[in-house]
């Protein structure tokens, strides 16, 4: 008999033994094989070439381009600066329609480049930008869409691309969560004008800090290369504005050493995701994100939606009870970007216009998912959730 369907234990919050002795976080950064990493480090140290688009960054760009099936890959120091450069490279002016249910960087990139974010509600099941509502947000000043493939789930790319075409808009996808995702047999980076990935340590593939813009037009790559290097076009030519968005050779060395591990990690996470689904989908009050059909996922993370009526506890109460179990679940994305003091005065930030995003911000919880957690770890998390749910009344009294 599985641990979950067996007799339930006492939740730690009510005096039971915690599910884990030490805190278990939602993710654990991939660490490279030492020998592989040293090999790459030796290249950097031997050449004494530490930054400025050296051979290691160039190789990483080529390998990622291949891995992700992109026309080009322009590496950056992080995903946020890559997003900013992507927006600047398209010569945009005016408003950008985006989702409030995302990491703050998405919206900051819009603002930081002098553009105006316009929030649009998400689909209640896919949690991604709702194309029909996005169409309603497009006005005379709209220049672009910035949708996010939330938790690696492909947006409704056909509808968004059709909207962009019909209204003459550019589309930049925030693909920070979508490294390696394929949709209808095509790499996710094939959709829209540009896609941006993050190589932050919390992402499935990383360079500690890093990111990239993916696209197809070689002229666009040249533009991005100027933008990330102060606009320097040659020894005696500086062209237009630029920033310092370069990825260092040391970071790229880590990336090259980690690329082989990424495939293995994805497989491990796929197995653990299956286990989570088997264990939790039978629980009333727990739902999963609806994934776009015909999608090859990367299993970047494991998010569930807690319906307080079916579950008997709110997401926040479950979150508190899991902390006592040493399960450090995370409330992504709460607060919403539209609740940030910098943006909440925008007309589009009105909560009445964003009901689905607000409901998800109250209900979604990310559970631990990383290869080393193992099936045993997943069992323990699920067993804890079952026990907490079975003791909902007492748990609620204990947390309030
Ligand atoms: C991580 C992330 C970013 C930014 O990435 P950094 O590399 O940390 O700057 C952007 N958008 C989303 C949705 C992210 O999760």
XYZ file of C-alpha atoms and ligand atoms in Angstrom:
415
model
C 0.000 0.000 0.000
C 1.342 3.424 -0.862
C 2.321 5.765 1.922
C -0.269 8.275 0.816
C -3.324 6.057 0.830
C -2.301 4.399 4.089
C -3.270 5.650 7.557
C -2.248 9.258 7.884
C 0.370 10.545 10.245
C 0.064 13.482 12.612
C 1.042 16.773 10.960
C 4.180 18.346 12.445
C 2.186 21.475 13.172
C 0.079 19.371 15.579
C 3.035 17.749 17.270
C 3.958 14.979 14.809
C 7.459 14.319 13.560
C 8.349 16.651 10.636
C 8.423 15.001 7.202
C 12.077 16.080 6.802
C 14.811 16.647 9.346
C 16.219 19.613 7.434
C 14.412 22.192 5.316
C 13.752 21.079 1.743
C 13.542 23.959 -0.709
C 11.531 24.060 -3.958
C 14.617 23.620 -6.081
C 18.272 22.770 -5.757
C 20.709 24.288 -8.223
C 22.437 21.809 -10.518
C 26.090 21.363 -9.648
C 28.564 20.362 -12.362
C 30.768 17.347 -12.562
C 34.038 18.644 -11.083
C 36.315 17.273 -13.765
C 34.175 18.764 -16.518
C 34.070 22.119 -14.767
C 37.832 22.138 -14.165
C 38.410 21.365 -17.799
C 36.396 24.426 -18.792
C 37.987 26.569 -16.074
C 41.441 25.620 -17.320
C 40.510 27.025 -20.712
C 39.612 30.368 -19.144
C 42.596 30.545 -16.810
C 44.986 29.368 -19.511
C 43.850 31.966 -22.001
C 43.512 34.706 -19.340
C 40.434 35.748 -21.231
C 37.760 36.356 -18.599
C 35.098 38.363 -20.394
C 34.222 40.345 -23.568
C 32.701 37.585 -25.652
C 35.506 35.094 -25.349
C 35.715 31.600 -26.830
C 33.860 29.930 -23.950
C 30.853 32.267 -24.254
C 30.910 31.750 -28.010
C 30.860 28.001 -27.568
C 28.047 28.230 -25.037
C 26.016 30.334 -27.475
C 26.524 27.713 -30.194
C 25.653 24.802 -27.920
C 22.535 26.473 -26.496
C 21.434 27.523 -29.977
C 21.674 23.888 -31.046
C 20.054 22.536 -27.915
C 17.134 24.957 -28.160
C 16.751 24.896 -31.937
C 17.111 28.665 -32.194
C 18.432 30.667 -35.146
C 20.720 32.603 -32.840
C 21.533 32.748 -29.148
C 22.866 36.000 -27.703
C 24.202 35.369 -24.198
C 23.738 37.988 -21.482
C 24.815 38.515 -17.875
C 21.281 37.660 -16.702
C 17.765 37.150 -18.003
C 16.544 40.575 -16.916
C 19.152 42.479 -18.908
C 18.485 40.099 -21.808
C 14.778 41.035 -21.649
C 15.652 44.730 -21.617
C 17.991 44.346 -24.578
C 15.390 42.325 -26.482
C 12.839 45.127 -26.048
C 15.341 47.855 -26.974
C 16.519 45.903 -30.029
C 13.014 46.090 -31.498
C 12.905 49.925 -31.354
C 9.679 50.002 -29.424
C 7.760 52.949 -28.094
C 4.520 52.995 -26.100
C 2.661 50.254 -24.284
C 3.465 46.579 -23.826
C 0.725 44.132 -22.890
C 1.889 41.606 -20.311
C 0.784 39.364 -17.461
C 0.809 40.254 -13.763
C 1.257 36.546 -12.872
C 5.020 36.436 -13.333
C 8.345 37.140 -11.680
C 8.954 40.902 -11.155
C 11.709 41.000 -13.827
C 9.197 40.715 -16.687
C 7.450 43.973 -15.857
C 10.568 45.794 -14.639
C 12.205 45.162 -18.023
C 9.316 46.951 -19.713
C 9.510 49.948 -17.378
C 13.308 50.053 -17.332
C 13.355 50.481 -21.108
C 10.964 53.438 -21.027
C 7.910 51.463 -22.073
C 4.592 51.291 -20.242
C 3.326 47.946 -18.944
C -0.337 47.185 -19.502
C -1.544 44.291 -17.380
C -3.884 41.723 -18.823
C -5.568 38.840 -17.032
C -4.496 35.221 -17.451
C -6.428 32.106 -18.398
C -7.733 30.416 -15.228
C -6.503 26.961 -16.308
C -3.274 27.495 -18.251
C -2.264 30.460 -16.044
C -0.846 32.179 -19.147
C -1.835 35.462 -20.793
C -5.400 35.159 -22.140
C -5.262 36.094 -25.854
C -8.898 37.255 -25.995
C -8.384 39.620 -23.082
C -5.033 40.710 -24.497
C -6.848 41.768 -27.678
C -9.042 44.015 -25.515
C -5.948 45.613 -23.979
C -4.416 46.518 -27.330
C -4.911 50.189 -28.157
C -3.402 52.926 -30.286
C -0.218 53.095 -28.205
C 0.415 49.359 -27.965
C 3.676 48.305 -29.605
C 4.290 44.799 -28.295
C 3.176 41.762 -26.324
C 5.352 40.298 -23.580
C 3.718 36.988 -22.631
C 5.354 34.526 -20.246
C 5.412 30.730 -20.652
C 4.564 30.380 -16.974
C 6.188 27.373 -15.296
C 7.299 26.254 -18.760
C 3.733 25.877 -20.064
C 3.598 27.196 -23.655
C 1.302 30.185 -24.115
C -1.493 30.014 -26.682
C 1.134 30.960 -29.260
C -1.166 30.729 -32.300
C -3.717 33.143 -30.892
C -1.050 35.543 -29.621
C 0.879 35.471 -32.891
C -2.362 36.065 -34.808
C -3.168 39.011 -32.553
C 0.309 40.466 -33.047
C 0.063 40.076 -36.822
C -3.413 41.587 -37.000
C -2.457 44.623 -34.931
C 1.109 45.109 -36.150
C 2.710 44.282 -32.794
C 6.027 42.665 -31.929
C 6.090 39.683 -29.562
C 8.831 38.939 -27.075
C 8.231 35.776 -25.077
C 9.609 35.594 -21.566
C 10.792 31.978 -21.772
C 12.739 32.103 -18.502
C 10.953 28.936 -17.359
C 10.875 27.237 -20.739
C 14.445 26.119 -21.458
C 14.190 23.130 -23.789
C 10.394 23.105 -24.069
C 8.964 22.011 -27.425
C 5.440 22.652 -28.625
C 3.821 20.763 -31.508
C 7.190 19.384 -32.428
C 8.760 22.833 -32.626
C 11.231 24.490 -30.258
C 9.484 27.058 -28.088
C 11.854 29.774 -29.342
C 10.352 29.513 -32.837
C 7.330 31.490 -31.742
C 7.193 35.281 -31.644
C 9.944 37.683 -32.697
C 12.280 36.954 -29.806
C 12.378 34.718 -26.738
C 14.359 35.297 -23.582
C 15.705 32.563 -21.325
C 17.271 32.911 -17.896
C 20.314 30.971 -16.736
C 19.841 31.904 -13.090
C 20.878 29.233 -10.597
C 17.237 28.503 -9.753
C 16.423 27.645 -13.361
C 16.751 24.143 -14.787
C 19.875 25.009 -16.787
C 22.090 27.713 -15.322
C 25.359 29.623 -15.349
C 24.915 30.919 -11.752
C 23.789 34.227 -13.292
C 23.093 34.507 -16.985
C 20.515 34.567 -19.710
C 20.065 34.814 -23.451
C 17.949 36.247 -26.213
C 16.916 33.703 -28.832
C 15.784 34.642 -32.319
C 16.240 34.055 -36.031
C 17.311 37.289 -37.754
C 21.140 37.632 -37.901
C 20.805 41.448 -38.044
C 18.976 41.256 -34.721
C 21.863 39.296 -33.217
C 24.249 42.081 -34.297
C 21.979 44.658 -32.703
C 21.909 42.708 -29.437
C 25.690 42.275 -29.522
C 26.060 46.072 -29.685
C 23.522 46.634 -26.929
C 25.283 44.279 -24.511
C 28.688 45.866 -25.181
C 28.135 49.625 -24.676
C 27.246 50.095 -28.347
C 30.879 49.537 -29.289
C 30.998 48.581 -32.974
C 34.772 48.808 -33.432
C 37.919 50.319 -32.007
C 36.897 53.761 -33.165
C 33.159 53.454 -33.438
C 30.500 53.576 -30.752
C 27.034 53.279 -32.204
C 23.896 54.248 -30.304
C 23.120 53.430 -26.721
C 24.313 50.294 -25.045
C 24.766 48.717 -21.670
C 27.042 46.172 -20.088
C 25.159 42.950 -20.562
C 28.072 40.602 -21.155
C 28.217 37.083 -19.781
C 31.664 36.319 -18.337
C 33.824 33.417 -19.435
C 33.685 31.982 -15.914
C 29.909 31.841 -16.005
C 29.958 30.336 -19.476
C 32.452 27.707 -18.271
C 29.961 26.646 -15.613
C 27.256 26.500 -18.270
C 29.266 24.269 -20.590
C 30.003 21.919 -17.708
C 26.316 21.792 -16.771
C 24.778 21.240 -20.201
C 25.157 17.440 -20.076
C 23.587 17.368 -16.585
C 20.522 19.281 -17.724
C 19.164 16.398 -19.824
C 19.535 13.958 -16.946
C 17.918 16.377 -14.504
C 14.949 16.840 -16.796
C 14.397 13.075 -16.940
C 14.612 12.770 -13.177
C 12.141 15.610 -12.709
C 9.759 14.061 -15.259
C 9.608 10.889 -13.146
C 9.053 12.834 -9.939
C 6.340 14.945 -11.583
C 4.552 11.746 -12.569
C 4.730 10.547 -8.996
C 3.375 13.843 -7.631
C 0.475 13.672 -10.101
C -0.362 10.081 -9.170
C -0.373 10.946 -5.497
C -2.078 14.329 -5.519
C -4.572 14.243 -8.378
C -6.900 12.051 -6.349
C -7.027 14.651 -3.578
C -10.045 16.925 -3.792
C -9.025 20.567 -3.766
C -5.663 20.053 -5.504
C -5.471 20.896 -9.233
C -2.648 21.114 -11.711
C -1.945 23.686 -14.406
C -3.531 22.709 -17.738
C -0.599 22.144 -20.069
C -0.892 23.099 -23.744
C -1.561 19.993 -25.865
C 1.346 18.401 -27.729
C 4.001 19.819 -25.433
C 7.363 18.340 -24.529
C 7.833 19.748 -21.052
C 11.000 20.554 -19.135
C 9.479 19.865 -15.691
C 11.117 23.019 -14.405
C 8.856 23.046 -11.357
C 5.784 21.567 -9.731
C 2.944 23.996 -9.102
C -0.460 23.084 -7.704
C -3.593 25.143 -7.213
C -5.308 24.749 -3.853
C -9.072 25.231 -3.895
C -9.860 26.015 -0.246
C -13.381 24.600 -0.503
C -12.318 21.190 -1.705
C -9.096 21.069 0.275
C -10.446 22.363 3.566
C -7.548 24.797 4.023
C -6.325 27.846 2.147
C -3.057 27.794 0.228
C -1.546 30.014 2.935
C -2.619 27.617 5.688
C -1.175 24.661 3.794
C 2.026 26.652 3.226
C 2.356 27.283 6.969
C 1.655 23.659 7.824
C 4.255 22.474 5.285
C 6.865 24.774 6.813
C 6.440 22.873 10.057
C 7.196 19.706 8.059
C 10.420 21.356 6.802
C 8.901 21.544 3.338
C 9.673 25.051 2.080
C 7.006 25.486 -0.601
C 6.805 28.836 -2.405
C 3.871 31.094 -3.249
C 4.710 31.941 -6.861
C 3.528 34.490 -7.970
C 2.341 36.295 -4.910
C 2.246 39.253 -4.736
C 1.304 39.910 -8.359
C 3.416 42.381 -10.320
C 0.339 44.612 -10.537
C 0.389 44.924 -6.720
C 3.887 46.436 -6.678
C 3.716 50.096 -5.498
C 5.549 51.035 -8.704
C 2.707 49.715 -10.876
C -0.443 49.469 -8.785
C -1.662 52.937 -9.792
C -1.774 51.955 -13.464
C -5.383 51.692 -14.676
C -4.692 48.150 -15.923
C -3.545 47.111 -12.417
C -7.106 47.353 -11.067
C -7.768 44.012 -9.312
C -11.320 43.998 -10.710
C -9.764 43.622 -14.180
C -7.471 40.784 -13.113
C -9.720 38.286 -11.295
C -7.986 35.109 -12.492
C -4.508 36.382 -11.680
C -5.640 37.402 -8.192
C -7.259 34.031 -7.563
C -4.103 32.198 -8.680
C -1.881 34.450 -6.560
C -3.954 33.318 -3.568
C -4.044 29.646 -4.555
C -0.910 28.495 -6.345
C 1.853 26.764 -4.446
C 5.137 25.423 -5.815
C 6.308 22.188 -4.214
C 9.882 20.872 -4.088
C 11.038 19.447 -7.408
C 14.628 18.525 -8.194
C 16.276 15.256 -9.144
C 18.007 14.651 -5.826
C 14.678 14.832 -3.986
C 14.000 11.323 -5.289
C 10.797 9.313 -5.217
C 11.145 8.896 -1.476
C 11.228 12.665 -1.024
C 8.131 13.128 -3.173
C 6.345 10.441 -1.131
C 7.130 12.297 2.050
C 5.894 15.633 0.727
C 2.667 14.012 -0.498
C 2.186 12.095 2.732
C 2.544 15.363 4.640
C -0.026 17.071 2.397
C -2.472 14.188 2.864
C -2.014 14.293 6.628
C -2.456 18.060 6.763
C -5.609 17.813 4.672
C -7.014 14.975 6.799
C -6.518 17.160 9.881
C -7.689 20.386 8.260
C -9.834 21.593 11.146
C -7.130 21.234 13.769
C -4.482 22.638 11.417
C -6.612 25.716 10.730
C -7.029 26.341 14.458
C -3.283 25.909 14.992
C -2.221 28.400 12.317
C -4.674 31.208 13.083
C 14.049 34.151 -13.485
C 13.111 34.970 -14.300
C 13.500 36.117 -15.014
C 14.806 36.810 -14.863
O 15.881 36.105 -14.808
P 17.265 36.554 -14.155
O 18.213 35.736 -14.962
O 17.215 36.163 -12.722
O 17.454 38.020 -14.360
C 12.579 36.711 -15.846
N 11.325 36.259 -15.955
C 10.903 35.198 -15.267
C 9.492 34.743 -15.449
C 11.771 34.530 -14.402
O 11.315 33.492 -13.679
